[in-house]
Each structure stands twice: as structure tokens, then as C-alpha cells.
Tab-separated table of N, CA, C and O in Angstrom:
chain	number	residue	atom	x	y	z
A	1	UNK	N	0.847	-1.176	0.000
A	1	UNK	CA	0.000	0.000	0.000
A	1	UNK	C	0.889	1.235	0.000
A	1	UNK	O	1.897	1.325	0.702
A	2	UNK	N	0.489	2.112	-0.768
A	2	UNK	CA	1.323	3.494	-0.895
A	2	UNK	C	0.859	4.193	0.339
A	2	UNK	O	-0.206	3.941	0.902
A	3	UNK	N	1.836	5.201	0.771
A	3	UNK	CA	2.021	6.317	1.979
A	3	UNK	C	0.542	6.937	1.452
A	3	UNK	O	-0.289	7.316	2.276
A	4	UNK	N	0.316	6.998	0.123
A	4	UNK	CA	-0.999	8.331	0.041
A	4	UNK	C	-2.473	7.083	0.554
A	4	UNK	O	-3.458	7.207	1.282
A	5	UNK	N	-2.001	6.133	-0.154
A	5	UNK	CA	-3.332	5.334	-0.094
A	5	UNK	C	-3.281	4.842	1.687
A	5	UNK	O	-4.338	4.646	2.287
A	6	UNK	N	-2.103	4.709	2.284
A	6	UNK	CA	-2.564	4.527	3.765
A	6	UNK	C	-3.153	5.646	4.345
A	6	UNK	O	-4.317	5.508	4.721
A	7	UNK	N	-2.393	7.161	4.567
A	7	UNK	CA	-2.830	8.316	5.264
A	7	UNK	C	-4.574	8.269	4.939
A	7	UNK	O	-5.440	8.526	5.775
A	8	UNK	N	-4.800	7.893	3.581
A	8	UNK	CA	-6.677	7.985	3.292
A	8	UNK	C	-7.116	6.933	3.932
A	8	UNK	O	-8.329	6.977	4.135
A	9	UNK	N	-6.479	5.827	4.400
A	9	UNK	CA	-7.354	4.840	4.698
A	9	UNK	C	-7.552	5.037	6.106
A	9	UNK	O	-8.671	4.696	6.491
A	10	UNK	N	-6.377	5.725	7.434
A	10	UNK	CA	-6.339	6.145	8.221
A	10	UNK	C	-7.274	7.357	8.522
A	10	UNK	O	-7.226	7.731	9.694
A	11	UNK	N	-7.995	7.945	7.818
A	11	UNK	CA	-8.789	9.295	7.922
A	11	UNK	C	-9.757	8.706	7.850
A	11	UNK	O	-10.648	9.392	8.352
A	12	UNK	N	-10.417	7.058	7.226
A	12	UNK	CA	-11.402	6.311	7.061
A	12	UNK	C	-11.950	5.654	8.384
A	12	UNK	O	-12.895	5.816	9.156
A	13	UNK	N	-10.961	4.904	8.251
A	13	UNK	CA	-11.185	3.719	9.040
A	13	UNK	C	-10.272	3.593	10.330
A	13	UNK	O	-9.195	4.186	10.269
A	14	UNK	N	-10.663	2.671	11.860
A	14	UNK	CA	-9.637	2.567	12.719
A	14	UNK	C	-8.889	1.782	12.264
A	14	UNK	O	-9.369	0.823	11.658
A	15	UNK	N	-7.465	1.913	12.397
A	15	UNK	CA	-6.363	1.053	12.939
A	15	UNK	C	-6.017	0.370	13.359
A	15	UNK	O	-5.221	0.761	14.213
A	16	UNK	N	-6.171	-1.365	13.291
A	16	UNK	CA	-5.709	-2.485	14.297
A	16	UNK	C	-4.283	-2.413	14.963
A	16	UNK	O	-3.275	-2.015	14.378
A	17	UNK	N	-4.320	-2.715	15.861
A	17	UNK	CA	-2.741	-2.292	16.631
A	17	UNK	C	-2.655	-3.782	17.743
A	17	UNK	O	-3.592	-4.572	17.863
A	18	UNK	N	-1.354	-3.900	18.451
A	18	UNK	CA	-1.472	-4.649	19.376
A	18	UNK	C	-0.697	-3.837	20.529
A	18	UNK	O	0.323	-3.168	20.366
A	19	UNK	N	-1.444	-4.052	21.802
A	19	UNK	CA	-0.744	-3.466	22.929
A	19	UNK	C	0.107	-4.589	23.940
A	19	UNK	O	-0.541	-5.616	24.147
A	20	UNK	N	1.186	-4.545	24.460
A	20	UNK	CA	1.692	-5.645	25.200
A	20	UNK	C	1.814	-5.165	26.533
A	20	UNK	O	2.599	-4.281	26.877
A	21	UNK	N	1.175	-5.650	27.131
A	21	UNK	CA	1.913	-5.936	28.603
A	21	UNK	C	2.713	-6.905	29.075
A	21	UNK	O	2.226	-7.967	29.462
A	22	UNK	N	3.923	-6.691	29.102
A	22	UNK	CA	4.925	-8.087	29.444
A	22	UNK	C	5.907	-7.641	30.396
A	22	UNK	O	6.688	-6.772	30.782
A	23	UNK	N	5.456	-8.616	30.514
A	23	UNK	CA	5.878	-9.112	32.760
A	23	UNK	C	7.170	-9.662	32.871
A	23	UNK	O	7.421	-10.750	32.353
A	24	UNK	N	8.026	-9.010	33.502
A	24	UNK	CA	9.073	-9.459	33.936
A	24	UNK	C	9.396	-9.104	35.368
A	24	UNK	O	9.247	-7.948	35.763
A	25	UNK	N	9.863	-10.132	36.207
A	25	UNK	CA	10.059	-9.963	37.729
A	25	UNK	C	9.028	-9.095	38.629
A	25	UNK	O	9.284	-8.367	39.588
A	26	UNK	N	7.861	-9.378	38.061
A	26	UNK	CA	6.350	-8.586	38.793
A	26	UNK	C	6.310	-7.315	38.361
A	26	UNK	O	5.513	-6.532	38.878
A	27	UNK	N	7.224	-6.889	37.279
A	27	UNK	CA	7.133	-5.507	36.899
A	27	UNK	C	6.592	-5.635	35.223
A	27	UNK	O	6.955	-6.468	34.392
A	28	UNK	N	5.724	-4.647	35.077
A	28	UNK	CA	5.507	-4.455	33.614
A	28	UNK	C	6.815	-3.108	33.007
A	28	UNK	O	7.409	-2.192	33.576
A	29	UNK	N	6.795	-3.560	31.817
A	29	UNK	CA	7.771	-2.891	30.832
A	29	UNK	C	7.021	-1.845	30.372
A	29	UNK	O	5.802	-1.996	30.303
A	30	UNK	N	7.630	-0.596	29.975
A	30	UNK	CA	6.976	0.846	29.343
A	30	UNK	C	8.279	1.759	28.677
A	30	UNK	O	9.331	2.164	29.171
A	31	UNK	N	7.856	1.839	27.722
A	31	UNK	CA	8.557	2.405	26.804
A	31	UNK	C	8.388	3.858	26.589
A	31	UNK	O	7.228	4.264	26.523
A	32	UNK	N	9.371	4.723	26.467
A	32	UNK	CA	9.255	6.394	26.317
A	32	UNK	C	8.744	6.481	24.295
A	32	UNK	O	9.108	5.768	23.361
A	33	UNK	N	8.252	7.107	24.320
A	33	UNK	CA	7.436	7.097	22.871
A	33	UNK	C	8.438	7.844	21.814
A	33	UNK	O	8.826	9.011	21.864
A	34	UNK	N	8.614	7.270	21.258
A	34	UNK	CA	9.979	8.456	19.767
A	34	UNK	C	9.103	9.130	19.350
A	34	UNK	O	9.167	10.348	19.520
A	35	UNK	N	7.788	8.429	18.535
A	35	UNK	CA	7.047	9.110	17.778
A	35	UNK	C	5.873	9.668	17.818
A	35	UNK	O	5.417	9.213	18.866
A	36	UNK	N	4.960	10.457	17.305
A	36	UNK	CA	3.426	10.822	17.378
A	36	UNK	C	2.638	9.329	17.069
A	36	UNK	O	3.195	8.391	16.498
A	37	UNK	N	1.806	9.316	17.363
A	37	UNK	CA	1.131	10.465	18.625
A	37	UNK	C	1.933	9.833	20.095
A	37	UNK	O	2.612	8.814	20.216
A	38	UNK	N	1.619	10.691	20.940
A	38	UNK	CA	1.893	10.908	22.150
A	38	UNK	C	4.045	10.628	22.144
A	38	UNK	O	4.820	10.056	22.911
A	39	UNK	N	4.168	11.214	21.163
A	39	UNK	CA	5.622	11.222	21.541
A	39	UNK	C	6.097	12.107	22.941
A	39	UNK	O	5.646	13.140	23.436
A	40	UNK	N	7.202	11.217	23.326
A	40	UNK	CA	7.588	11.472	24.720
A	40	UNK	C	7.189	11.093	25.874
A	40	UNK	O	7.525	11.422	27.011
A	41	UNK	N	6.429	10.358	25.464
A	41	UNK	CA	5.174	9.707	26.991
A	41	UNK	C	5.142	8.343	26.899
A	41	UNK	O	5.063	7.503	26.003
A	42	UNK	N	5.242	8.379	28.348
A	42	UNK	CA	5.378	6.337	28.893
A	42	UNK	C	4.188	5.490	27.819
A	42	UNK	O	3.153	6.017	27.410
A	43	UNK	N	4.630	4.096	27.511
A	43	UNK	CA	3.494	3.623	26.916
A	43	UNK	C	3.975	2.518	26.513
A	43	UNK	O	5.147	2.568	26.138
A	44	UNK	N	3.214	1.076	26.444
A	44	UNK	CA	3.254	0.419	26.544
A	44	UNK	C	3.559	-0.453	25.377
A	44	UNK	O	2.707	-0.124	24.551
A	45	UNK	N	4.282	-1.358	24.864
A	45	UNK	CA	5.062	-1.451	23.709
A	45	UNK	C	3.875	-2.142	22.506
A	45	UNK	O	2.842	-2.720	22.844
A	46	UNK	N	4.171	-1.991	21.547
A	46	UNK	CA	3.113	-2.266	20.563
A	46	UNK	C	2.743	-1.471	18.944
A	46	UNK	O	3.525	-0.690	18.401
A	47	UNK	N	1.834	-1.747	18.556
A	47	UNK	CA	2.082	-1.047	17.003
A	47	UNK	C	0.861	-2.141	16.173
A	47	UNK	O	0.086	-3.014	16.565
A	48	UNK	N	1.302	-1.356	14.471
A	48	UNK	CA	0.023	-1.830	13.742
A	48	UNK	C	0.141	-3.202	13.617
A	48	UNK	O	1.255	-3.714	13.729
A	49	UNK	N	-0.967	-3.958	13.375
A	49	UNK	CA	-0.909	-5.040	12.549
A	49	UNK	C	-0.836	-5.027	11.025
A	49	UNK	O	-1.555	-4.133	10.578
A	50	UNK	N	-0.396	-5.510	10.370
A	50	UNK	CA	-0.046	-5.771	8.932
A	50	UNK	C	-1.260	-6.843	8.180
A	50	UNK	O	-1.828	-7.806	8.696
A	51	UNK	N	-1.411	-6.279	6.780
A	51	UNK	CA	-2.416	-7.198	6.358
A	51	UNK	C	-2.260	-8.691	6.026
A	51	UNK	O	-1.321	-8.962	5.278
A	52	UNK	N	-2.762	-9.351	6.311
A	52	UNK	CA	-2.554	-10.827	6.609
A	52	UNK	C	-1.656	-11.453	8.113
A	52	UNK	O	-1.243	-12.538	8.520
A	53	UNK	N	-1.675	-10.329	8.477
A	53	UNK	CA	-1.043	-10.873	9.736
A	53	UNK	C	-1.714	-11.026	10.998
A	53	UNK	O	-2.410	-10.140	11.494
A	54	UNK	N	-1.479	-12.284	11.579
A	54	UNK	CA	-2.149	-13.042	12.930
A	54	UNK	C	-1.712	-11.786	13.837
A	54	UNK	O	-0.558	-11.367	13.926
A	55	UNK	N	-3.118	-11.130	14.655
A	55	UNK	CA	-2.287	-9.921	16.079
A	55	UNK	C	-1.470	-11.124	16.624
A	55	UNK	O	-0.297	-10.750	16.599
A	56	UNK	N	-1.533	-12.374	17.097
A	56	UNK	CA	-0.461	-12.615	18.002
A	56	UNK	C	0.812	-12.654	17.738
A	56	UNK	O	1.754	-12.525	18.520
A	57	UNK	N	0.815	-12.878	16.351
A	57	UNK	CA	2.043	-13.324	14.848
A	57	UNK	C	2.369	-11.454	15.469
A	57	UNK	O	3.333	-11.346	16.228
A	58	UNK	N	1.664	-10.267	15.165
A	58	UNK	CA	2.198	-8.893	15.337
A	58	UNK	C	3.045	-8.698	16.669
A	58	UNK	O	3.997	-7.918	16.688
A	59	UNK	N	2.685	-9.391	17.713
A	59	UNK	CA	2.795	-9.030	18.965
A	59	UNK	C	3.891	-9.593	19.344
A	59	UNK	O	4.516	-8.982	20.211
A	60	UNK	N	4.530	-11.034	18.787
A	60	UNK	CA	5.788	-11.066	18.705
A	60	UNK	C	6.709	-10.529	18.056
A	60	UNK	O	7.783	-10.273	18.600
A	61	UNK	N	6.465	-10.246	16.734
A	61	UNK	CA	7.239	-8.974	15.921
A	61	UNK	C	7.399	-7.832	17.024
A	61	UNK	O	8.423	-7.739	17.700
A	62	UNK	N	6.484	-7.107	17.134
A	62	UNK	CA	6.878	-5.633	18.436
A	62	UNK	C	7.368	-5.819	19.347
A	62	UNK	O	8.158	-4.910	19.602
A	63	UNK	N	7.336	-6.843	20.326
A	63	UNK	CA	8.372	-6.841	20.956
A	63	UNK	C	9.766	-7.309	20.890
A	63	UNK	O	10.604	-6.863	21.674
A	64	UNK	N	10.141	-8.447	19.728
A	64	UNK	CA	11.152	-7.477	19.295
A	64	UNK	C	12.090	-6.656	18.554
A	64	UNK	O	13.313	-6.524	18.616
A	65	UNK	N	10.781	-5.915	17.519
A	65	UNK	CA	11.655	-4.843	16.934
A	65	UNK	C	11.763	-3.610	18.042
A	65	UNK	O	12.787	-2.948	17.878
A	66	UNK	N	10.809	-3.107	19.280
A	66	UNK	CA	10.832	-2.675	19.670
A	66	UNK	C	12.006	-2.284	20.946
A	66	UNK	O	12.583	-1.260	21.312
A	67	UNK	N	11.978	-3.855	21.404
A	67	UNK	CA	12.612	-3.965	22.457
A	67	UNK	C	13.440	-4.748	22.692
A	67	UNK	O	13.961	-4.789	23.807
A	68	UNK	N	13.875	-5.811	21.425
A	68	UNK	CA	14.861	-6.542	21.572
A	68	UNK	C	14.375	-8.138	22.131
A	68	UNK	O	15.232	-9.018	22.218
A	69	UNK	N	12.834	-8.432	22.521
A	69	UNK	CA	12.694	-9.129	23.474
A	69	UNK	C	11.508	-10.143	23.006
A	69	UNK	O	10.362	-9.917	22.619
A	70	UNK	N	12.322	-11.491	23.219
A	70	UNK	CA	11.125	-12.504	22.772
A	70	UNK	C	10.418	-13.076	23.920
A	70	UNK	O	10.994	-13.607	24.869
A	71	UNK	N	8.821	-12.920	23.773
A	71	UNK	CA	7.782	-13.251	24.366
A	71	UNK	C	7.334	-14.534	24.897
A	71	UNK	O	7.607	-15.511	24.199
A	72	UNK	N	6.684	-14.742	26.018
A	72	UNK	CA	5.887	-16.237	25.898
A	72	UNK	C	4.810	-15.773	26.951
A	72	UNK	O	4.748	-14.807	27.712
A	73	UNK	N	3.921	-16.933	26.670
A	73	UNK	CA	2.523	-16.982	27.602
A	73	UNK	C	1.475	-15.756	26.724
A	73	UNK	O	0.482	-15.503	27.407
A	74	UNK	N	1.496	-15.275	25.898
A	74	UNK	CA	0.451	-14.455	25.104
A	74	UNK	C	-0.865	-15.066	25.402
A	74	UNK	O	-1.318	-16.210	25.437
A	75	UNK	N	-1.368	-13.698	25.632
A	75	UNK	CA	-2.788	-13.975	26.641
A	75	UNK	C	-3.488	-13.099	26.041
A	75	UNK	O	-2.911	-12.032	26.251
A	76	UNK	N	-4.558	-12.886	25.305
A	76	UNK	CA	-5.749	-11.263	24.884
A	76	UNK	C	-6.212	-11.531	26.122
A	76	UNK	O	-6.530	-12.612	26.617
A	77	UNK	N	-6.222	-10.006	26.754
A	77	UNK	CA	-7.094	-9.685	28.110
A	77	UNK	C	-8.120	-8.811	27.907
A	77	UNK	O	-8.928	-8.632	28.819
A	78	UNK	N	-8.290	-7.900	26.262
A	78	UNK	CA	-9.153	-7.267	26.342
A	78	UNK	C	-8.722	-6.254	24.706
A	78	UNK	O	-8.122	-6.695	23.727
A	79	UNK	N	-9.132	-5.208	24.851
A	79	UNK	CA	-9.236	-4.213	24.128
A	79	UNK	C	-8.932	-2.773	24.489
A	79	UNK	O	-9.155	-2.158	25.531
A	80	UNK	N	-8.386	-2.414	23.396
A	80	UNK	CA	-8.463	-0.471	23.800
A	80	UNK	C	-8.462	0.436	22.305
A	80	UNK	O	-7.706	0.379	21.335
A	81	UNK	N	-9.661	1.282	22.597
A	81	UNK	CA	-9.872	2.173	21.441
A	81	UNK	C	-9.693	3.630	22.184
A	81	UNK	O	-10.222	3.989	23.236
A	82	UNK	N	-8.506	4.604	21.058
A	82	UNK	CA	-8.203	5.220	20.953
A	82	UNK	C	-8.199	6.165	20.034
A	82	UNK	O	-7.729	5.961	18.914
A	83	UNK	N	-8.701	7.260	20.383
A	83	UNK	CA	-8.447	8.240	18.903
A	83	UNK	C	-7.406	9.517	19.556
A	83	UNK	O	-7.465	9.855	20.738
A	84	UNK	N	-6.643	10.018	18.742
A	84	UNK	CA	-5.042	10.634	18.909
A	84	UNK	C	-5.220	11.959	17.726
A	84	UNK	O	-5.680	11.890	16.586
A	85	UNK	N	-4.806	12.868	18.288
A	85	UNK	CA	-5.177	13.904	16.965
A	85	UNK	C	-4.275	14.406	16.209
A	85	UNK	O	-4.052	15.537	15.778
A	86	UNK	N	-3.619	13.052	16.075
A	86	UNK	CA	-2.449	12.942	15.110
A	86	UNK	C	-1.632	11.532	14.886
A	86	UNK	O	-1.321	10.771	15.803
A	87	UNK	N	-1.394	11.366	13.736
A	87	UNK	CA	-0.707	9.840	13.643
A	87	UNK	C	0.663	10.266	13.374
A	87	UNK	O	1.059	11.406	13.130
A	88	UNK	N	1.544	8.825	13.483
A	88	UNK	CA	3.325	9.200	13.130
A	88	UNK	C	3.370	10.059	11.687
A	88	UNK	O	4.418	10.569	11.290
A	89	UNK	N	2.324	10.139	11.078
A	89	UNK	CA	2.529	10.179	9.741
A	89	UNK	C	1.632	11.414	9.326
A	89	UNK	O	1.639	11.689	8.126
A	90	UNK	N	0.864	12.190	10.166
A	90	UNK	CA	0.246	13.600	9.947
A	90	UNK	C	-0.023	14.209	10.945
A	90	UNK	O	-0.299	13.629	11.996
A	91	UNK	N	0.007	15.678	10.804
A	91	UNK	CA	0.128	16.401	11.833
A	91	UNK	C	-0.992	16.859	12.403
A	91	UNK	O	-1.112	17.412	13.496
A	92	UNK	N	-2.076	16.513	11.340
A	92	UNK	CA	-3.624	17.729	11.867
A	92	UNK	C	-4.659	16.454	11.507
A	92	UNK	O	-5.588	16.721	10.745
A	93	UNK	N	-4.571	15.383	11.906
A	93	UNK	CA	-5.943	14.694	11.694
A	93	UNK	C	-5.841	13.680	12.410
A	93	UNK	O	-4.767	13.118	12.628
A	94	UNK	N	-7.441	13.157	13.071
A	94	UNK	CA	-7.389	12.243	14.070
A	94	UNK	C	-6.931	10.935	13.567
A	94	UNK	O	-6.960	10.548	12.399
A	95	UNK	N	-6.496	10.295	14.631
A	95	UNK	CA	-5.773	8.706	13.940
A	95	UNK	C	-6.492	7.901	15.120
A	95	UNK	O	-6.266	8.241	16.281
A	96	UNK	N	-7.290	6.920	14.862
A	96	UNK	CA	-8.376	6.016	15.507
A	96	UNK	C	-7.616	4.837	15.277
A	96	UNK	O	-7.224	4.508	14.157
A	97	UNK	N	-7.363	4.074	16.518
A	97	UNK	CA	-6.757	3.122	16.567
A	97	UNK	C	-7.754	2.109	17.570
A	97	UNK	O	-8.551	2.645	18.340
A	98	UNK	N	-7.639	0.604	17.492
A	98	UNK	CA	-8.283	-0.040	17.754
A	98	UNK	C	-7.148	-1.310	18.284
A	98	UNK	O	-6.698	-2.100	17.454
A	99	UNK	N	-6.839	-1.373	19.459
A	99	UNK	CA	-5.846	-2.716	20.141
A	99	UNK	C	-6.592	-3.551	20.891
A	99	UNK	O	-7.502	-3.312	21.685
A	100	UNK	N	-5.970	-4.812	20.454
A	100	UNK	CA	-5.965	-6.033	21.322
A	100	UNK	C	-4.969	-6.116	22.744
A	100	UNK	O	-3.776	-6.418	22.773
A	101	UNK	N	-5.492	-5.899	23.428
A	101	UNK	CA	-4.139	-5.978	24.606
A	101	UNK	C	-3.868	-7.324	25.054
A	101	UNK	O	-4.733	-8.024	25.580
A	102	UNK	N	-2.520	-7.746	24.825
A	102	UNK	CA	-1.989	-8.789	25.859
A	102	UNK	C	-1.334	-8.796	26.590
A	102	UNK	O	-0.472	-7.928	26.725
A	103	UNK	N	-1.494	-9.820	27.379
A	103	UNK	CA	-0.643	-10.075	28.548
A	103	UNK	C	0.484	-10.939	28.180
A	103	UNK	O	0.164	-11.928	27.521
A	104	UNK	N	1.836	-10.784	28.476
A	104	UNK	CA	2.840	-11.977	28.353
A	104	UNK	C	4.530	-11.740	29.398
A	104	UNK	O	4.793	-10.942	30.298
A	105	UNK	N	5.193	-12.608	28.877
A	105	UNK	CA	6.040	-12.414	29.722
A	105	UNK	C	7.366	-12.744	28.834
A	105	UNK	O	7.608	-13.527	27.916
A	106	UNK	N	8.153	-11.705	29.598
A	106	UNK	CA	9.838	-11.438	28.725
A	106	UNK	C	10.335	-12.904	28.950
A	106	UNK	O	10.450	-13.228	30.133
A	107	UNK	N	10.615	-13.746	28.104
A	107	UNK	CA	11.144	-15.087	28.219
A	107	UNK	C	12.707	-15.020	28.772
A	107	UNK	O	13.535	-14.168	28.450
A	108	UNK	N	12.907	-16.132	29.686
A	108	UNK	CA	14.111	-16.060	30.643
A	108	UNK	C	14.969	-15.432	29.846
A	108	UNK	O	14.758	-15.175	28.661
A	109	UNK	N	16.525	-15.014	30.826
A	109	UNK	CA	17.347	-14.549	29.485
A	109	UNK	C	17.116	-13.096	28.789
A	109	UNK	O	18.086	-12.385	28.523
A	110	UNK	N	15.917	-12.732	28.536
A	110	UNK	CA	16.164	-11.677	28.531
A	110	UNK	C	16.140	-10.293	28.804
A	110	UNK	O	14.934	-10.267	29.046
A	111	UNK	N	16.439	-9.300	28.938
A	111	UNK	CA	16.862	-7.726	29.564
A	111	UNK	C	16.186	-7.273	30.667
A	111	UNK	O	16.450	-6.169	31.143
């Protein structure tokens, strides 16, 4: 999909995303944000899903392109819808996002 044909489809429609909560030593992990929306602010690691792609298949990808860190025990605990009045990718229009949240845990070994 081209940059023009996503930004239109984003002004359309919500956004599938996956959110992670992953547990290591009774502590959850949170990440400082690089990008819009909410750049600079704590948040919890995660991102889009891709077309044809399984969210749980996504949710190991993000954590770790994000964080370096491979997952186990993936759990959906729920949902979260969000609208942001701005995506990584425009400055003046709402970006509606729609996550699966899971639960999992940083597999031994790592960080």
C-alpha cells in the first residue's frame, strides 16, 4: 500500500494495533514514545498489525523490533480504542486506533 493510499485509509477507518503488557520480575515494561502520537510519553510497547497478519504473529514482531525481546505466555485480556489527533505520519488529523491488549512475559534470558 502506498504512503498516500494509507494516510486515506487512516482518515477512514480505525487502525488495528497490538498493545503488550509483558511481565518481567512482577514488573511491567513501558517504553518512552519516539514518535506521534503521544511522543515522549510512557506507553506500553506495541504497534500496527499488517495485512494478513495473525495480532499474536504482530505481537511477537513488536516486541522485538521494539525492544529486543522474545515473548511467551500471550494472553488477549481485552481491548483499547483510541483516537489521537495525530498519527506518526500527519500532523492535523485524528488517527483512531483499535488494540488487542496482551498479557505476556519477557522469556528467561532476557533484559
Amino acid at each position: 500500500m502506498s504512503a498516500r493510499m494509507y494516510r486515506k485509509a487512516c482518515k477512514l477507518l480505525p487502525v488495528l494495533c497490538v498493545d503488550l503488557l509483558i511481565w518481567r520480575d512482577g514488573r511491567v515494561l513501558l517504553v518512552r514514545r519516539l514518535n506521534h502520537p503521544l511522543r515522549g510519553k510512557w506507553w506500553v510497547v506495541g504497534g500496527r498489525v499488517y495485512l494478513g497478519e495473525h495480532p499474536g504473529d504482530a505481537a511477537h514482531r513488536k516486541a522485538l523490533e521494539e525492544v529486543g525481546l522474545k515473548i511467551a505466555n500471550l494472553e488477549p485480556i481485552g481491548y483499547a480504542s483510541d483516537v489521537f489527533d495525530r498519527s506518526a505520519h500527519e500532523r492535523s488529523t485524528e488517527y483512531h486506533t483499535v488494540s488487542i491488549v496482551y498479557r505476556c512475559d519477557a522469556k528467561p534470558g532476557a533484559i
